[in-house]
PDB file of C-alpha atoms and ligand atoms in Angstrom:
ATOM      1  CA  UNK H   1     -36.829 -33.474 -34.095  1.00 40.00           C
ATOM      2  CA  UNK H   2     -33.163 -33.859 -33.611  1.00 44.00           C
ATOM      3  CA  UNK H   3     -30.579 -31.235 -32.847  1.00 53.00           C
ATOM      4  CA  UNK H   4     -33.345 -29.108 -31.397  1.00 62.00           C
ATOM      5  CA  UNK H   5     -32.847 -25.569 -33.312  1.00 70.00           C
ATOM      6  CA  UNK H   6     -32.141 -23.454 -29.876  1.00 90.00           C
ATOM      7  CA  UNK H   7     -28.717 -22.154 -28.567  1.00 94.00           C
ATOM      8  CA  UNK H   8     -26.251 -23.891 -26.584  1.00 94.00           C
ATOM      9  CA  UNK H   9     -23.379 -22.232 -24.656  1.00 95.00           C
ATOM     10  CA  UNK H  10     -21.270 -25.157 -23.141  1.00 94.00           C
ATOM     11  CA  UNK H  11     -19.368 -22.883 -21.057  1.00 92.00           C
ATOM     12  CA  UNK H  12     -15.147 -23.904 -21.273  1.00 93.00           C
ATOM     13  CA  UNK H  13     -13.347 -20.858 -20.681  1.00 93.00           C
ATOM     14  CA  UNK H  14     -15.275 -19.285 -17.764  1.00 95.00           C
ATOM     15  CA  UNK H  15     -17.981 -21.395 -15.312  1.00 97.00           C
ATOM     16  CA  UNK H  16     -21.212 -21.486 -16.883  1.00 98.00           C
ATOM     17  CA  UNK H  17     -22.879 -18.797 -14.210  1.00 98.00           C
ATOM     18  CA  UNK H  18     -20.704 -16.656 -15.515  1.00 98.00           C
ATOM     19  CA  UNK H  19     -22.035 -17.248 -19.285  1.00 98.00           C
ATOM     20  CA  UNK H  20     -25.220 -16.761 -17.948  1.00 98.00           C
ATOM     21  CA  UNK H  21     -24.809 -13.701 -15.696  1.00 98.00           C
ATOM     22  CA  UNK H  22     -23.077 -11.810 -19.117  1.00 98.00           C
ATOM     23  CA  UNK H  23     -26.577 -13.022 -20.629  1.00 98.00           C
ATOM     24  CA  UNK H  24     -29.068 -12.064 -18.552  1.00 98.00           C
ATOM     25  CA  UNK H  25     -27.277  -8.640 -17.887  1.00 98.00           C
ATOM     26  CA  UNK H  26     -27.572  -7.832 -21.652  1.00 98.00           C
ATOM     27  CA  UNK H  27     -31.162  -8.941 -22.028  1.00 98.00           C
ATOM     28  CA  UNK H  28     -32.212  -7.283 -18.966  1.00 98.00           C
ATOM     29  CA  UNK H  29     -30.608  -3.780 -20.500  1.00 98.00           C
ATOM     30  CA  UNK H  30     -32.014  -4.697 -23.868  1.00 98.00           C
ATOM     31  CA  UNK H  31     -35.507  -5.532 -22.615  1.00 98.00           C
ATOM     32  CA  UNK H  32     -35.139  -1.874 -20.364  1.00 98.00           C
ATOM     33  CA  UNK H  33     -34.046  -0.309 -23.607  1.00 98.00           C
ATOM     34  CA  UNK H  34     -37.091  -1.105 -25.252  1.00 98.00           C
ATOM     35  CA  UNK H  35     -39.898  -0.940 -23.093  1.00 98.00           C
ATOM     36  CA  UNK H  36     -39.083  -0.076 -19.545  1.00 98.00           C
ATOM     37  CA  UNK H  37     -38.884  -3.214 -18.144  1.00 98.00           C
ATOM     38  CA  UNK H  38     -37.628  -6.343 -17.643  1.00 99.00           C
ATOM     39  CA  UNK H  39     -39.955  -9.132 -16.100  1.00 99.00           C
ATOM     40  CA  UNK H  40     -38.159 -11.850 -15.420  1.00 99.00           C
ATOM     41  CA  UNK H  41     -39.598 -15.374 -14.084  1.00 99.00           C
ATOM     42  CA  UNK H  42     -36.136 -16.959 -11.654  1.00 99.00           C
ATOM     43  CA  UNK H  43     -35.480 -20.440 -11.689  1.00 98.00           C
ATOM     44  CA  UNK H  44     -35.775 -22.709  -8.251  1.00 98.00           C
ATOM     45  CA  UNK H  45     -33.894 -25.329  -7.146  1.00 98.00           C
ATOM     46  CA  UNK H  46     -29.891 -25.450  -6.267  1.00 98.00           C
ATOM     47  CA  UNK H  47     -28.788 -24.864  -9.879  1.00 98.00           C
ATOM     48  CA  UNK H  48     -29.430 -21.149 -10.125  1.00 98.00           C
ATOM     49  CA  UNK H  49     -27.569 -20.340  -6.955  1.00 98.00           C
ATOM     50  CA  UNK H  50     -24.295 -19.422  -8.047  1.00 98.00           C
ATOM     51  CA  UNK H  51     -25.702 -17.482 -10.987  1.00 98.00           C
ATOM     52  CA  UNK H  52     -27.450 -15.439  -8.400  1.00 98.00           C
ATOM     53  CA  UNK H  53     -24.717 -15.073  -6.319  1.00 98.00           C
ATOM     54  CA  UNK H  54     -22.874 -13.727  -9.422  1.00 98.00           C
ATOM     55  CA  UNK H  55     -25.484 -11.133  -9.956  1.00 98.00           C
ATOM     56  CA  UNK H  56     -24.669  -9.428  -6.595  1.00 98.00           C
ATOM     57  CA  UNK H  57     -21.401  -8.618  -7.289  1.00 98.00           C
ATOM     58  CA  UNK H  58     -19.195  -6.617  -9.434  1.00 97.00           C
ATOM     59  CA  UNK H  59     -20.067  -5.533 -12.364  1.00 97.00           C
ATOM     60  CA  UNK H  60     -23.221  -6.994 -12.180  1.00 98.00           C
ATOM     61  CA  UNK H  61     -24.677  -5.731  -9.330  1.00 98.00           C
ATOM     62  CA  UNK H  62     -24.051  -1.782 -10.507  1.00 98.00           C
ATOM     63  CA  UNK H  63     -25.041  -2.200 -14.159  1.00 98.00           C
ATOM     64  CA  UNK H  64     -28.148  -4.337 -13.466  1.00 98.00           C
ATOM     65  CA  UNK H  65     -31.400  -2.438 -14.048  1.00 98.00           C
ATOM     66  CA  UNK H  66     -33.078  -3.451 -11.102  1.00 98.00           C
ATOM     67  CA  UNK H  67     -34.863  -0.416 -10.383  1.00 98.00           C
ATOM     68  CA  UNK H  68     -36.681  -1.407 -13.658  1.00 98.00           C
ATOM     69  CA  UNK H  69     -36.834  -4.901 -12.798  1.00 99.00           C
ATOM     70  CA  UNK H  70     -39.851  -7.121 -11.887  1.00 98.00           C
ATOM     71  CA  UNK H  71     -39.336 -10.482  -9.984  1.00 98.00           C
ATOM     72  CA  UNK H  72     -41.684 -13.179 -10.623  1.00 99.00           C
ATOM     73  CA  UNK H  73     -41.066 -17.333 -10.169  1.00 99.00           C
ATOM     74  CA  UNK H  74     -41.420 -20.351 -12.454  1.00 98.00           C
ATOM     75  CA  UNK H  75     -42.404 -22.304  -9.524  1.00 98.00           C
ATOM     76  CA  UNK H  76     -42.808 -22.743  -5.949  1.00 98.00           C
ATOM     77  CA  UNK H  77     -43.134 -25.617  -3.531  1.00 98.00           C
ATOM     78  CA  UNK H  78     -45.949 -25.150  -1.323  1.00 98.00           C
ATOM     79  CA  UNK H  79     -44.352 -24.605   2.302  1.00 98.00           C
ATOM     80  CA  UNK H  80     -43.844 -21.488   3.862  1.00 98.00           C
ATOM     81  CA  UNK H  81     -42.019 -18.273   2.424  1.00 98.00           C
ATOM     82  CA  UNK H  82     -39.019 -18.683   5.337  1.00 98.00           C
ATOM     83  CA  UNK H  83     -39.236 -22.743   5.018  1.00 98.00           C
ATOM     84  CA  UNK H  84     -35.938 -24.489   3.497  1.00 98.00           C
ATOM     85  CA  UNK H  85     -37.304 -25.747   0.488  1.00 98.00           C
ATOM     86  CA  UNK H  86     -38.949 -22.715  -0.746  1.00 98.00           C
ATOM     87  CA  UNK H  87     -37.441 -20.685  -3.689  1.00 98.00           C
ATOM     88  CA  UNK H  88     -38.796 -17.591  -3.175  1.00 98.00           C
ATOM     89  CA  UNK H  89     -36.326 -17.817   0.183  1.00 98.00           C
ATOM     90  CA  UNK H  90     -33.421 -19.252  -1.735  1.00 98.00           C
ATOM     91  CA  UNK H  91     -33.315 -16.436  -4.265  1.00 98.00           C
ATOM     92  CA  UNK H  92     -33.873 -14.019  -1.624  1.00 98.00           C
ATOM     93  CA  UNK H  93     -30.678 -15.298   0.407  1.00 98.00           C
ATOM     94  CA  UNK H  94     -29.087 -15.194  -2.830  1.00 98.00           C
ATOM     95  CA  UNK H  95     -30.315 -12.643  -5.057  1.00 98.00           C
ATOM     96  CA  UNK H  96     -32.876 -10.564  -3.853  1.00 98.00           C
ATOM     97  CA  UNK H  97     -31.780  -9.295   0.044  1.00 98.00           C
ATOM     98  CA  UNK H  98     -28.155  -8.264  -2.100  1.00 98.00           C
ATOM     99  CA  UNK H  99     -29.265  -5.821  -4.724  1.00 98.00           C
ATOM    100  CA  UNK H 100     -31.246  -2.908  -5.273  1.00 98.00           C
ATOM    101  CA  UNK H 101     -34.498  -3.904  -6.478  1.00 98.00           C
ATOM    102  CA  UNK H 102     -37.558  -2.359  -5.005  1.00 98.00           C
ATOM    103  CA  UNK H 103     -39.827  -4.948  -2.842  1.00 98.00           C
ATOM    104  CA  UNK H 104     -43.034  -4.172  -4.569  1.00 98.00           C
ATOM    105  CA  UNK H 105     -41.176  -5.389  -7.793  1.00 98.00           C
ATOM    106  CA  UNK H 106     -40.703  -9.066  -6.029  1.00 98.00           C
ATOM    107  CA  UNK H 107     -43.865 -11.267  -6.576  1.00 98.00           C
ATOM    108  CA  UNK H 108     -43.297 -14.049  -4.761  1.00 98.00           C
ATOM    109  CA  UNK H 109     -46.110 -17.204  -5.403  1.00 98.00           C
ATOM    110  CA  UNK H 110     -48.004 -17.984  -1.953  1.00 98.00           C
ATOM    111  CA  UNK H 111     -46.841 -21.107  -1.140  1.00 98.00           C
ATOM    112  CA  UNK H 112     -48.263 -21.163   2.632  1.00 98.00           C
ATOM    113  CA  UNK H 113     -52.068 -20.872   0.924  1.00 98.00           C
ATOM    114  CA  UNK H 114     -54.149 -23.587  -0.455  1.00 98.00           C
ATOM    115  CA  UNK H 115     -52.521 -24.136  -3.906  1.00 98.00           C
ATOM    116  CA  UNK H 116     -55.595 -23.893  -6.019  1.00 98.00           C
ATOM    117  CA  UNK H 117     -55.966 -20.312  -4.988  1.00 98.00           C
ATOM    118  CA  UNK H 118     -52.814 -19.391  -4.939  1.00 98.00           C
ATOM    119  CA  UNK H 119     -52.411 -20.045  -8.484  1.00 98.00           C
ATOM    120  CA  UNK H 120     -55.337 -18.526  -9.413  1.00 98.00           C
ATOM    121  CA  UNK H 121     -54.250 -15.819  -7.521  1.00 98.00           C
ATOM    122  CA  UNK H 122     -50.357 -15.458  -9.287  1.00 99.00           C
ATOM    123  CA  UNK H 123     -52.765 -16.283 -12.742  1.00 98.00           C
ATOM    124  CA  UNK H 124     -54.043 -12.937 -11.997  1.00 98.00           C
ATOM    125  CA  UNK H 125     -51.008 -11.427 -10.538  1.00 98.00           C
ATOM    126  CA  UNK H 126     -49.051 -11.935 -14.017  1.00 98.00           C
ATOM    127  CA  UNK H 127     -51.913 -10.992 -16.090  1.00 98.00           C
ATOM    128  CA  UNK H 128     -52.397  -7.717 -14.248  1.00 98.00           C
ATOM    129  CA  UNK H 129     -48.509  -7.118 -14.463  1.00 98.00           C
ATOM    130  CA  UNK H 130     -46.933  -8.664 -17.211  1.00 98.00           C
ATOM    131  CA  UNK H 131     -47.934  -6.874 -20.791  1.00 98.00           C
ATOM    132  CA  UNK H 132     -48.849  -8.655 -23.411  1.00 98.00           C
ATOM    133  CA  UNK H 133     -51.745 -10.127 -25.717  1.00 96.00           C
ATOM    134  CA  UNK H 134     -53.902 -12.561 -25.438  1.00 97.00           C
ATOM    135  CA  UNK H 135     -50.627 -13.631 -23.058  1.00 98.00           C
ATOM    136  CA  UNK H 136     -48.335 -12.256 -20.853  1.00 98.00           C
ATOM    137  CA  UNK H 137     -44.858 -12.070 -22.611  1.00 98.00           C
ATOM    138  CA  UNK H 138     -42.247 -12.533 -19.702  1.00 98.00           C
ATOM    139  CA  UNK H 139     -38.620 -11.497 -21.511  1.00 98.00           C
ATOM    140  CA  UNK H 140     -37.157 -14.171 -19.288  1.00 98.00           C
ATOM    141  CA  UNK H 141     -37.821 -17.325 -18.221  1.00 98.00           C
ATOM    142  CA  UNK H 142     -35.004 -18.865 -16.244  1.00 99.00           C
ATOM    143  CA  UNK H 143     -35.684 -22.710 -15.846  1.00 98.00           C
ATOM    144  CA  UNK H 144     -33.867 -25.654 -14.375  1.00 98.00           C
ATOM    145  CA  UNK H 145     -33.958 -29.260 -15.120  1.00 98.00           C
ATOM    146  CA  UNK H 146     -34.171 -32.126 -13.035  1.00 97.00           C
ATOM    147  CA  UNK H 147     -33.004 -35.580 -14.153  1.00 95.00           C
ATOM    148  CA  UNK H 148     -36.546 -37.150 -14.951  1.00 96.00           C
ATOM    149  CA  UNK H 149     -36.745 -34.365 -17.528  1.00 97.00           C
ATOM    150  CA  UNK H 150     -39.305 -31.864 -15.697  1.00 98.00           C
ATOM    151  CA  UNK H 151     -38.848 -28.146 -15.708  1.00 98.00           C
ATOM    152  CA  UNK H 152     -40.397 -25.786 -13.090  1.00 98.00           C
ATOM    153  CA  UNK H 153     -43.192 -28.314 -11.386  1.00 98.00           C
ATOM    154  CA  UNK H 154     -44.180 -29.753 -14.790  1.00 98.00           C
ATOM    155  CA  UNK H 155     -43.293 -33.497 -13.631  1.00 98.00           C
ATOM    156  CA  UNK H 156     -44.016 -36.600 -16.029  1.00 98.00           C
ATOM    157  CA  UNK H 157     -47.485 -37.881 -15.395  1.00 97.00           C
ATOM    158  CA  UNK H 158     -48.708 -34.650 -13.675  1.00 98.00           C
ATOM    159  CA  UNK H 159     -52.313 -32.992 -14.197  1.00 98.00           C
ATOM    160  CA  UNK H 160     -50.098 -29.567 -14.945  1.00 98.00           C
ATOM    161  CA  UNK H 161     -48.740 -30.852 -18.330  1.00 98.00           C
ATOM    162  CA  UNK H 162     -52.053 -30.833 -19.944  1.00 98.00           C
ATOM    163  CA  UNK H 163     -53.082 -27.440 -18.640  1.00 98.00           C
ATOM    164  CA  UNK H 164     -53.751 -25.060 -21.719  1.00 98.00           C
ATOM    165  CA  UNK H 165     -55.652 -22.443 -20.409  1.00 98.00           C
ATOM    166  CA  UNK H 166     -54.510 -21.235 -16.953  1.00 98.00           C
ATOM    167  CA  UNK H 167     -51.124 -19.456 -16.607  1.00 98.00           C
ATOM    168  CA  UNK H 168     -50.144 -21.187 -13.073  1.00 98.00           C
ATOM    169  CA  UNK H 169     -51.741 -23.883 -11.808  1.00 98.00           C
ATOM    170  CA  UNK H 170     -51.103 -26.254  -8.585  1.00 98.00           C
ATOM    171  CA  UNK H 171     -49.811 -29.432  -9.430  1.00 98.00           C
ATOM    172  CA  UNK H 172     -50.306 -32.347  -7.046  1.00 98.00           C
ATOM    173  CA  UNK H 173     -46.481 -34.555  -8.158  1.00 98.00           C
ATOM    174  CA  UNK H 174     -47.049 -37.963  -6.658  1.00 96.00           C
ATOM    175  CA  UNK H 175     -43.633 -39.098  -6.894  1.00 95.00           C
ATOM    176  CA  UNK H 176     -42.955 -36.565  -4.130  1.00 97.00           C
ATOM    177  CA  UNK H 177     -46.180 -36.858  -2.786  1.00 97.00           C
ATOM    178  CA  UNK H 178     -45.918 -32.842  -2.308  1.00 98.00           C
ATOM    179  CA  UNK H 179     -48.056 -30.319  -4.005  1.00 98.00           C
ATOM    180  CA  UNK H 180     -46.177 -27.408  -5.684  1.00 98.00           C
ATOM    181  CA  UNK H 181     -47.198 -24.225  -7.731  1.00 98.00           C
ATOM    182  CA  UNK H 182     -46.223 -23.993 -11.340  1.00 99.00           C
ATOM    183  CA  UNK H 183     -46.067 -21.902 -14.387  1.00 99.00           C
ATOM    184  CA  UNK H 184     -47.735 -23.966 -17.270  1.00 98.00           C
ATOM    185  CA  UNK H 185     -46.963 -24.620 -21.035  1.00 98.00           C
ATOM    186  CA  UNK H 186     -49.011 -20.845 -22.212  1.00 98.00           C
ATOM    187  CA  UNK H 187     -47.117 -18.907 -20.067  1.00 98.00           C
ATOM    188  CA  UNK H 188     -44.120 -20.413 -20.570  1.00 98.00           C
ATOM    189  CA  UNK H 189     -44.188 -19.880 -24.382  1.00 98.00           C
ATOM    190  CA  UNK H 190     -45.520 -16.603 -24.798  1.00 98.00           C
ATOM    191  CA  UNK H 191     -41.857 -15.934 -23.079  1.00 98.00           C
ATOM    192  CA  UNK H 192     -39.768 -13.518 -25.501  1.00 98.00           C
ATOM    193  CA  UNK H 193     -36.434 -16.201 -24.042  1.00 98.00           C
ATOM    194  CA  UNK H 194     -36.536 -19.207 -22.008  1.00 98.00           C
ATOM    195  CA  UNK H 195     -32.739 -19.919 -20.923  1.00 98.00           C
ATOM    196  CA  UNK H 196     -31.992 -23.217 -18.863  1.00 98.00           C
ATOM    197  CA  UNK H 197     -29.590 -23.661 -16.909  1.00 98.00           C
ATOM    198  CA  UNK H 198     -27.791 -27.354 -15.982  1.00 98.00           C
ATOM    199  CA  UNK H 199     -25.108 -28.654 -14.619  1.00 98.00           C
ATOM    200  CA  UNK H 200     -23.581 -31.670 -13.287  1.00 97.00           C
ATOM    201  CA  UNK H 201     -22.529 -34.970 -15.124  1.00 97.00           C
ATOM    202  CA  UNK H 202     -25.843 -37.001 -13.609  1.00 97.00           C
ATOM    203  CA  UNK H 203     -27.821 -34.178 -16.248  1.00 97.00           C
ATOM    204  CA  UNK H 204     -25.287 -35.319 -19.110  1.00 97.00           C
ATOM    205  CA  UNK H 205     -27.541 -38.288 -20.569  1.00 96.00           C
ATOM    206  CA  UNK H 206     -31.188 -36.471 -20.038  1.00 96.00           C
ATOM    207  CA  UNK H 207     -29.028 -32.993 -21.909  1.00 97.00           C
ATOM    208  CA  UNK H 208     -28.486 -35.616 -24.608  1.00 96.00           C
ATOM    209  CA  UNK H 209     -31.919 -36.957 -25.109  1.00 96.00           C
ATOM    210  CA  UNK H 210     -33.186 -33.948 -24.921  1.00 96.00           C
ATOM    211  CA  UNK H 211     -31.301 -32.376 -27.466  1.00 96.00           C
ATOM    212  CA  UNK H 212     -30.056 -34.571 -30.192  1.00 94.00           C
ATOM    213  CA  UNK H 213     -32.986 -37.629 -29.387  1.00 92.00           C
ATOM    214  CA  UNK H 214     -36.032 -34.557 -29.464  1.00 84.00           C
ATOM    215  CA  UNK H 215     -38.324 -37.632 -28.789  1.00 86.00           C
ATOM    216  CA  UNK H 216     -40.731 -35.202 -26.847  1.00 91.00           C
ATOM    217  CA  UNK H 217     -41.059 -37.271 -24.211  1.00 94.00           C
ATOM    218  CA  UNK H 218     -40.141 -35.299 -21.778  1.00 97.00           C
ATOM    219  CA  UNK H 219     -41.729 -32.370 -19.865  1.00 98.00           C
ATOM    220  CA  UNK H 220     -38.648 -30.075 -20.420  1.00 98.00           C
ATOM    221  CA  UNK H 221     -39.219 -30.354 -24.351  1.00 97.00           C
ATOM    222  CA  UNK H 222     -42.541 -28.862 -24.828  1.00 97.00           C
ATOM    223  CA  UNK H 223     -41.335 -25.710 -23.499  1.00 97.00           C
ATOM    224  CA  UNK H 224     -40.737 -23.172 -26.344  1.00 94.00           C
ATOM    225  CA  UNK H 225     -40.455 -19.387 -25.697  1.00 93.00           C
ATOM    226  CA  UNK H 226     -39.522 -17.860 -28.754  1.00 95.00           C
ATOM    227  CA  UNK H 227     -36.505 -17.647 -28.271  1.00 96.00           C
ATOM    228  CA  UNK H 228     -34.193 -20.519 -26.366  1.00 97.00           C
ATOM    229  CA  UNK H 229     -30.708 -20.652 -25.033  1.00 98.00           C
ATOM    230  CA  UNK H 230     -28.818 -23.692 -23.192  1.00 98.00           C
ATOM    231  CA  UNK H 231     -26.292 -22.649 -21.099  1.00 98.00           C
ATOM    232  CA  UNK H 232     -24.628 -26.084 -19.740  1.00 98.00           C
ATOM    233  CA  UNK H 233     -21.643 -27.000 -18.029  1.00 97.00           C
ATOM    234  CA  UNK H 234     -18.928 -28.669 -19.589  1.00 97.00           C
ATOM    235  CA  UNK H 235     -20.180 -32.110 -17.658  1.00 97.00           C
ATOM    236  CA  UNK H 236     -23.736 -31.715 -18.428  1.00 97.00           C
ATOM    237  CA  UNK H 237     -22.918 -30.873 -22.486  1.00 97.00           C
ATOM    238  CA  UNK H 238     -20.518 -33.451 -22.405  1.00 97.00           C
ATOM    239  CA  UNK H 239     -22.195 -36.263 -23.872  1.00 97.00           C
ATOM    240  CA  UNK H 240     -23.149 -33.482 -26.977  1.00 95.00           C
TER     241      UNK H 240
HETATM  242  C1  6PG U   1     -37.672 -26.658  -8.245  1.00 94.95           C
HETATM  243  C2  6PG U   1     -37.293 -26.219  -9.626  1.00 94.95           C
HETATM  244  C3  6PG U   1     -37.024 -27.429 -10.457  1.00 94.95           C
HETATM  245  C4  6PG U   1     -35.519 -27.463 -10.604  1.00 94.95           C
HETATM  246  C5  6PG U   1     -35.045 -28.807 -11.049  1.00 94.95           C
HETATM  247  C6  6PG U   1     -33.516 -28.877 -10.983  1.00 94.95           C
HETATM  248  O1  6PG U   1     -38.544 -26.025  -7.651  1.00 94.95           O
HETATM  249  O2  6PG U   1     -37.031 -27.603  -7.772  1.00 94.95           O
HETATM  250  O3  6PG U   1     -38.056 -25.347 -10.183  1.00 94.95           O
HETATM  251  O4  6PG U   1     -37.605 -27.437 -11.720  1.00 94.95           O
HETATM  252  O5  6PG U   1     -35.107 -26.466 -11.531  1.00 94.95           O
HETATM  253  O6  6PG U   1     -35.602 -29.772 -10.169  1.00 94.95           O
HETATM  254  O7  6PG U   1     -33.153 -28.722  -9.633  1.00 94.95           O
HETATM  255  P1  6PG U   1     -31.607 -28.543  -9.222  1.00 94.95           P
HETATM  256  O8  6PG U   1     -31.178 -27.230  -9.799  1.00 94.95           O
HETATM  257  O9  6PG U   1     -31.630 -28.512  -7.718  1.00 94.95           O
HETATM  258  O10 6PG U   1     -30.880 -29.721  -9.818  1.00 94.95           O
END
């Protein structure tokens, strides 16, 4: 399917954080506005940094809903909450420790535990939190990409890509010859938006393939949501 029918902001005028912060502000409101809420699944990796960053400071930080906010995470390696790699600590050095969101709102996956139960565990976590029938409808999923074409843990060639009942499972990815934690395909797609965010020219060619070649070869593409929204840098659009 070429030309993938899902928005793109290749962000020119302003750096693409920026784009993103406007966006998730006004969903967040929206999503408050309409039910209460916003429950909102944050992206890992280095990517998302400076988007969180933006979000604690002016005029996000003050017109962010966080007391009506709940924290959840598309993935997690499995290492300890205060080891480098894991998310849940970069978004709380970034995000979370700078803004006014209440701790029992912040559901970190258990990466320290043995992975099969800690997804079954965050499985039930999101079920018991998260409304919505027969799945849990997230408003947000915020989602990286790496340059093999995986999003959250779903690598190529991993056990996790063919997972259609579970909402998290643990993924054993032998190219890294790590296990991780993961959101899967049902969860992912019962999202009301999935926004990615890339950057960075060495993205430029996958961004490409992804978008214009919609081959579906690639873990990144089978994620729906029903709503989706790019939001690239001008190196990572710029082979669009
Ligand atoms: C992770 C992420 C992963 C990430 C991509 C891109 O745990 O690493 O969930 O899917 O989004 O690998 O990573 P960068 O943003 O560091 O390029």
């Amino acid at each position: 399917m070429h030309n993938r029918d899902v928005e793109k902001v290749i962000a020119r005028d302003k750096p693409v954080w920026e784009a993103a912060a406007e966006f998730c502000l006004r969903l967040a409101n929206r999503s408050v506005e309409d039910h209460n809420a916003f429950f909102w699944a944050l992206a890992g990796g280095s990517t998302p940094k400076k988007l969180y960053q933006t979000l604690t400071q002016a005029p996000y930080r003050q017109s962010f809903p966080w007391a009506q906010t709940h924290v959840f995470f598309g993935d997690e390696r499995c290492v300890a909450a205060d080891h480098a790699d894991s998310n849940y600590r970069m978004a709380r050095e970034n995000l979370l420790d700078q803004v006014p969101i209440p701790e029992n709102h912040v559901h970190p996956m258990a990466g320290d535990r043995p992975p099969e139960q800690a997804a079954a565990d965050y499985d039930r976590q999101v079920r018991d939190l998260v409304p919505g029938e027969p799945t849990p409808r997230l408003d947000l999923v915020l989602l990286g990409m790496g340059d093999d074409g995986h999003t959250a843990s779903l690598f190529p060639d991993s056990r996790a890509l063919g997972e259609t009942e579970h909402l998290v499972c643990a993924n054993h990815v032998a190219k890294l010859g790590a296990w991780r934690l993961t959101m899967t395909y049902p969860l992912l797609n019962a999202a009301a938006h999935v926004a990615f965010l890339v950057t960075g020219g060495n993205k430029a060619e996958i961004v490409r393939r992804v978008l214009q070649d919609g081959g579906g070869i690639y873990p990144i593409e089978k994620v729906r949501g029903e709503k989706q929204i790019w939001f690239l840098d001008e190196q990572a659009g710029g082979l669009l």
